[in-house]
Tab-separated table of C-alpha atoms in Angstrom:
chain	number	residue	atom	x	y	z
A	1	MET	CA	83.141	119.736	78.778
A	2	PRO	CA	84.019	121.389	82.150
A	3	LEU	CA	83.741	117.967	83.951
A	4	THR	CA	86.314	116.312	81.394
A	5	LEU	CA	88.546	119.478	81.691
A	6	ARG	CA	88.358	119.155	85.631
A	7	ALA	CA	89.119	115.483	85.409
A	8	ALA	CA	91.899	115.849	82.825
A	9	VAL	CA	93.741	118.563	85.052
A	10	LEU	CA	93.386	116.654	88.165
A	11	LEU	CA	94.494	113.731	86.493
A	12	ALA	CA	97.494	115.293	85.200
A	13	ALA	CA	98.470	116.573	88.575
A	14	ARG	CA	98.229	112.957	89.736
A	15	VAL	CA	100.304	111.124	87.134
A	16	PHE	CA	102.673	113.744	86.059
A	17	PRO	CA	105.780	115.747	87.871
A	18	ASN	CA	104.737	119.204	89.339
A	19	ARG	CA	105.639	121.972	86.709
A	20	ALA	CA	106.055	124.689	89.796
A	21	VAL	CA	109.254	125.959	89.812
A	22	GLU	CA	111.986	124.216	92.240
A	23	GLU	CA	111.938	126.666	95.159
A	24	GLN	CA	108.221	126.388	95.120
A	25	ALA	CA	107.716	122.581	94.302
A	26	ALA	CA	107.274	121.808	98.063
A	27	TRP	CA	104.275	123.835	98.741
A	28	ARG	CA	102.818	124.675	95.274
A	29	LEU	CA	101.304	121.969	92.668
A	30	VAL	CA	101.067	123.506	89.100
A	31	VAL	CA	100.194	121.596	86.037
A	32	ASP	CA	101.104	122.319	82.496
A	33	LEU	CA	97.659	122.279	80.224
A	34	ALA	CA	99.830	120.284	77.804
A	35	ASP	CA	99.983	117.627	80.268
A	36	ALA	CA	96.420	117.518	80.687
A	37	HIS	CA	95.683	117.996	77.059
A	38	PHE	CA	98.067	114.886	76.326
A	39	LEU	CA	95.818	112.682	78.636
A	40	ALA	CA	92.749	114.175	76.551
A	41	THR	CA	94.207	113.120	73.378
A	42	GLY	CA	94.122	109.601	74.523
A	43	GLN	CA	97.541	108.986	72.799
A	44	MET	CA	98.805	106.536	75.608
A	45	HIS	CA	100.753	104.285	73.445
A	46	LEU	CA	103.238	107.428	72.843
A	47	TRP	CA	103.819	107.517	76.728
A	48	ASP	CA	106.341	105.392	78.313
A	49	GLY	CA	104.905	105.916	81.773
A	50	TRP	CA	101.519	104.441	80.925
A	51	SER	CA	102.549	100.647	81.689
A	52	ALA	CA	104.081	102.027	84.986
A	53	LEU	CA	101.020	103.780	86.260
A	54	ALA	CA	99.014	102.157	88.994
A	55	LEU	CA	96.090	100.139	87.516
A	56	PRO	CA	93.381	102.590	89.359
A	57	ASP	CA	94.807	105.691	87.495
A	58	GLN	CA	94.834	103.988	84.201
A	59	VAL	CA	91.099	103.361	84.723
A	60	ARG	CA	90.261	106.879	85.793
A	61	ILE	CA	92.115	108.267	82.656
A	62	THR	CA	90.523	105.463	80.356
A	63	ARG	CA	86.847	106.404	81.903
A	64	MET	CA	87.478	110.029	81.351
A	65	LEU	CA	88.571	109.402	77.655
A	66	ARG	CA	85.394	107.366	77.054
A	67	GLN	CA	83.305	110.655	77.700
A	68	ARG	CA	85.582	113.446	76.484
A	69	PRO	CA	84.148	115.353	73.593
A	70	ALA	CA	86.476	114.790	70.460
A	71	VAL	CA	86.790	118.659	70.071
A	72	LEU	CA	89.207	118.379	73.083
A	73	ALA	CA	91.805	116.663	71.165
A	74	HIS	CA	92.780	119.798	69.545
A	75	HIS	CA	95.401	121.766	71.921
A	76	SER	CA	94.007	125.383	70.946
A	77	VAL	CA	90.563	124.290	71.743
A	78	PHE	CA	91.432	122.579	75.213
A	79	VAL	CA	93.398	125.504	76.274
A	80	ALA	CA	90.406	127.937	75.198
A	81	GLU	CA	87.934	125.592	77.099
A	82	THR	CA	90.106	125.523	79.996
A	83	ALA	CA	90.210	129.288	80.328
A	84	ALA	CA	86.478	129.643	79.760
A	85	VAL	CA	86.090	127.104	82.535
A	86	LEU	CA	88.430	129.345	84.774
A	87	ASP	CA	86.601	132.219	83.804
A	88	SER	CA	83.263	131.222	84.526
A	89	GLY	CA	84.264	130.128	87.978
A	90	GLU	CA	83.261	126.153	87.334
A	91	ALA	CA	86.799	124.977	88.176
A	92	VAL	CA	87.084	125.211	91.923
A	93	GLU	CA	89.911	122.456	91.859
A	94	PHE	CA	92.279	124.847	90.137
A	95	ALA	CA	93.111	128.514	89.611
A	96	PRO	CA	95.684	130.169	86.625
A	97	ALA	CA	98.955	130.101	87.628
A	98	ASP	CA	101.764	132.484	86.800
A	99	GLY	CA	103.048	130.737	83.739
A	100	GLN	CA	101.503	130.546	80.326
A	101	GLU	CA	99.081	127.727	79.910
A	102	GLN	CA	99.707	126.476	83.449
A	103	VAL	CA	97.250	126.053	86.180
A	104	LEU	CA	97.479	126.282	89.934
A	105	VAL	CA	95.957	123.005	91.625
A	106	LEU	CA	94.423	124.001	94.800
A	107	PRO	CA	94.309	121.646	98.207
A	108	VAL	CA	91.076	119.732	97.570
A	109	GLY	CA	91.652	116.832	100.207
A	110	ASP	CA	91.078	113.409	98.726
A	111	GLU	CA	91.902	113.950	95.225
A	112	GLU	CA	90.951	110.191	94.179
A	113	ALA	CA	87.653	110.628	95.636
A	114	LEU	CA	87.132	114.194	94.049
A	115	ILE	CA	88.437	112.653	90.522
A	116	ASP	CA	85.985	109.552	90.886
A	117	ALA	CA	83.472	111.897	91.942
A	118	LEU	CA	83.780	114.125	88.634
A	119	LEU	CA	84.160	110.801	86.454
A	120	ASP	CA	80.959	109.428	88.055
A	121	GLU	CA	79.054	112.622	87.236
A	122	LEU	CA	80.489	112.550	83.692
A	123	GLU	CA	79.224	109.305	83.112
A	124	ASP	CA	75.692	109.846	84.703
A	125	ASN	CA	75.137	112.880	82.597
A	126	ALA	CA	76.239	110.896	79.247
A	127	ALA	CA	74.068	108.231	80.313
A	128	LYS	CA	71.081	110.864	80.799
A	129	GLY	CA	71.556	112.200	77.302
A	130	GLN	CA	71.838	108.750	75.685
A	131	LEU	CA	68.521	107.923	74.113
A	132	LEU	CA	67.680	104.198	73.009
A	133	PRO	CA	66.518	104.333	69.266
A	134	LYS	CA	62.711	103.540	68.902
A	135	PRO	CA	61.663	100.340	67.362
A	136	ALA	CA	60.947	100.676	63.815
A	137	PRO	CA	57.251	100.595	63.040
A	138	PRO	CA	55.669	97.807	60.932
A	139	GLY	CA	56.252	98.260	57.213
A	140	SER	CA	58.266	97.362	54.384
A	141	TYR	CA	61.943	98.010	54.472
A	142	VAL	CA	65.035	98.203	52.215
A	143	SER	CA	67.892	96.168	52.607
A	144	ASP	CA	71.260	96.189	50.521
A	145	LEU	CA	73.896	93.587	50.810
A	146	ARG	CA	77.152	94.594	49.181
A	147	ILE	CA	79.899	92.392	48.751
A	148	ARG	CA	83.271	92.737	47.299
A	149	ILE	CA	84.467	89.955	45.239
A	150	ARG	CA	87.890	89.303	43.344
A	151	SER	CA	87.380	89.076	39.479
A	152	ALA	CA	88.767	86.297	37.465
A	153	HIS	CA	89.819	88.952	35.119
A	154	PRO	CA	93.598	88.570	34.192
A	155	ALA	CA	94.539	92.229	35.042
A	156	GLY	CA	92.997	91.438	38.786
A	157	TRP	CA	90.273	93.985	38.341
A	158	TRP	CA	87.699	94.303	41.533
A	159	THR	CA	84.150	94.115	40.894
A	160	SER	CA	81.309	94.940	43.059
A	161	SER	CA	77.917	92.987	43.561
A	162	THR	CA	75.070	94.514	45.167
A	163	ILE	CA	72.003	92.412	46.085
A	164	SER	CA	68.738	94.664	46.804
A	165	THR	CA	65.717	93.368	48.190
A	166	THR	CA	62.470	95.013	48.993
A	167	LYS	CA	59.129	94.209	50.293
A	168	GLY	CA	56.114	96.624	48.931
A	169	PRO	CA	55.970	99.858	47.497
A	170	LEU	CA	58.734	101.689	49.497
A	171	LEU	CA	60.867	102.770	46.429
A	172	PRO	CA	59.585	105.389	43.912
A	173	ALA	CA	58.315	103.927	40.701
A	174	TRP	CA	61.622	105.260	38.702
A	175	CYS	CA	63.736	103.190	40.728
A	176	ARG	CA	61.838	100.218	41.218
A	177	SER	CA	63.726	98.168	38.511
A	178	TRP	CA	66.658	98.626	40.830
A	179	ALA	CA	65.007	96.881	43.816
A	180	THR	CA	64.378	93.308	42.281
A	181	PRO	CA	66.670	90.661	43.641
A	182	ARG	CA	69.507	90.380	41.126
A	183	SER	CA	73.136	90.885	40.934
A	184	ARG	CA	75.190	93.793	39.050
A	185	THR	CA	78.515	93.684	38.290
A	186	ARG	CA	80.857	97.114	37.758
A	187	TRP	CA	84.280	97.045	36.123
């Protein structure tokens, strides 16, 4: 989660206007956490500026969204987690700002390279955490095929047909009568 938050703040600093007061805007870069949170929600269809963004920035935002935990879509969670990252010292790219729910982006050099490095690390961590499913061992399995069909009933009711098949004694004796290949219709 800290990598996602750091990437979201740096992306917001890159694509949204500087939120510093006018007198300080020339030498200070401030990001509203609401801007960074907006990027983390993935609601780009609500943003008129999305289509005007450079393609590399759109790709960076999309890469961040692919790996972000869903819980960060909630504003209060996003703000609380950002505060926790700031308190832990994991965010070396930004610090608390004077305004509430704002952060001060520190000079980091090549911001594009830093954002790309954060996203690469985020994707590497995600790839390490994904385990491929083990193949199923030999044996008997149950397969259900459920098909919704339109009834010929004048009222237009829907029926549901289920076809179940099995091989071998996989099911307990009390439900084996359901496992025979047949169709059941329920009104």
